[in-house]
Tab-separated table of C-alpha atoms in Angstrom:
chain	number	residue	atom	x	y	z
A	1	MET	CA	151.366	-52.052	-152.877
A	2	GLU	CA	153.617	-51.247	-155.697
A	3	GLU	CA	157.400	-51.608	-155.819
A	4	GLY	CA	159.124	-48.351	-154.935
A	5	ASP	CA	155.935	-46.777	-153.566
A	6	ARG	CA	156.891	-45.228	-150.233
A	7	THR	CA	153.335	-44.419	-149.138
A	8	GLY	CA	152.027	-47.937	-149.677
A	9	THR	CA	149.102	-47.133	-151.941
A	10	PHE	CA	147.580	-49.754	-154.208
A	11	THR	CA	147.185	-49.420	-157.964
A	12	ASP	CA	143.665	-49.784	-159.328
A	13	GLU	CA	144.586	-53.207	-160.702
A	14	THR	CA	145.891	-54.436	-157.332
A	15	TRP	CA	142.891	-53.022	-155.492
A	16	ALA	CA	140.545	-54.799	-157.926
A	17	ILE	CA	141.991	-58.072	-156.612
A	18	TRP	CA	141.912	-57.162	-152.909
A	19	GLU	CA	138.539	-55.407	-152.667
A	20	PRO	CA	136.259	-58.414	-153.337
A	21	LEU	CA	138.274	-60.532	-150.889
A	22	ILE	CA	137.953	-57.922	-148.150
A	23	GLU	CA	134.261	-57.357	-148.829
A	24	ALA	CA	133.622	-61.126	-148.646
A	25	VAL	CA	134.844	-61.258	-145.037
A	26	ARG	CA	133.796	-57.813	-143.801
A	27	PRO	CA	131.179	-58.106	-141.061
A	28	ARG	CA	127.725	-57.000	-142.196
A	29	GLY	CA	125.660	-54.688	-140.081
A	30	LYS	CA	128.577	-52.426	-139.281
A	31	THR	CA	129.014	-49.028	-140.845
A	32	PRO	CA	131.053	-49.455	-144.029
A	33	PRO	CA	134.601	-48.202	-143.518
A	34	HIS	CA	135.496	-44.810	-144.931
A	35	ASP	CA	138.113	-44.881	-147.711
A	36	LEU	CA	138.848	-48.580	-147.298
A	37	GLN	CA	141.578	-48.722	-149.958
A	38	ARG	CA	143.673	-46.091	-148.234
A	39	THR	CA	143.054	-47.596	-144.792
A	40	ILE	CA	144.146	-51.074	-145.911
A	41	ALA	CA	147.259	-49.509	-147.469
A	42	ALA	CA	148.014	-47.905	-144.083
A	43	ILE	CA	147.739	-51.289	-142.344
A	44	PHE	CA	150.081	-52.851	-144.913
A	45	TRP	CA	152.500	-49.919	-144.525
A	46	ARG	CA	152.639	-50.383	-140.760
A	47	HIS	CA	153.167	-54.124	-141.075
A	48	GLU	CA	155.980	-53.743	-143.627
A	49	ASN	CA	157.746	-51.025	-141.626
A	50	GLY	CA	157.283	-52.420	-138.118
A	51	ALA	CA	156.241	-48.943	-137.052
A	52	LYS	CA	153.810	-47.777	-134.409
A	53	TRP	CA	150.294	-46.813	-135.473
A	54	ARG	CA	150.983	-43.109	-134.983
A	55	SER	CA	153.876	-43.327	-137.470
A	56	ILE	CA	151.577	-44.026	-140.426
A	57	PRO	CA	152.103	-41.304	-143.069
A	58	ALA	CA	149.354	-38.688	-143.127
A	59	GLU	CA	148.620	-39.345	-146.810
A	60	LEU	CA	147.352	-42.801	-145.791
A	61	GLY	CA	144.682	-41.250	-143.598
A	62	PRO	CA	144.275	-40.958	-139.853
A	63	TRP	CA	146.398	-43.509	-137.974
A	64	TRP	CA	143.514	-44.292	-135.634
A	65	ARG	CA	141.256	-45.372	-138.508
A	66	ALA	CA	143.745	-48.050	-139.586
A	67	ALA	CA	144.268	-49.129	-135.965
A	68	GLN	CA	140.523	-49.463	-135.340
A	69	LEU	CA	139.938	-51.461	-138.504
A	70	CYS	CA	142.857	-53.776	-137.831
A	71	VAL	CA	141.879	-54.742	-134.275
A	72	ARG	CA	138.202	-55.344	-134.889
């Protein structure tokens, strides 16, 4: 996530680093996650803010999607 970015979105350059690492450990055989970049940003946002799942900003997608991905 970029400095000063309140929503916690990744730049394309940052995501280019993270995406192959995430894909390398993502379980196969499961349905690929929808909008993974935004969902990972939501997980990072929650971690950095110490907030509850339902506090994730709407622009980062549904809170439940980030929660489901994080606890799998």
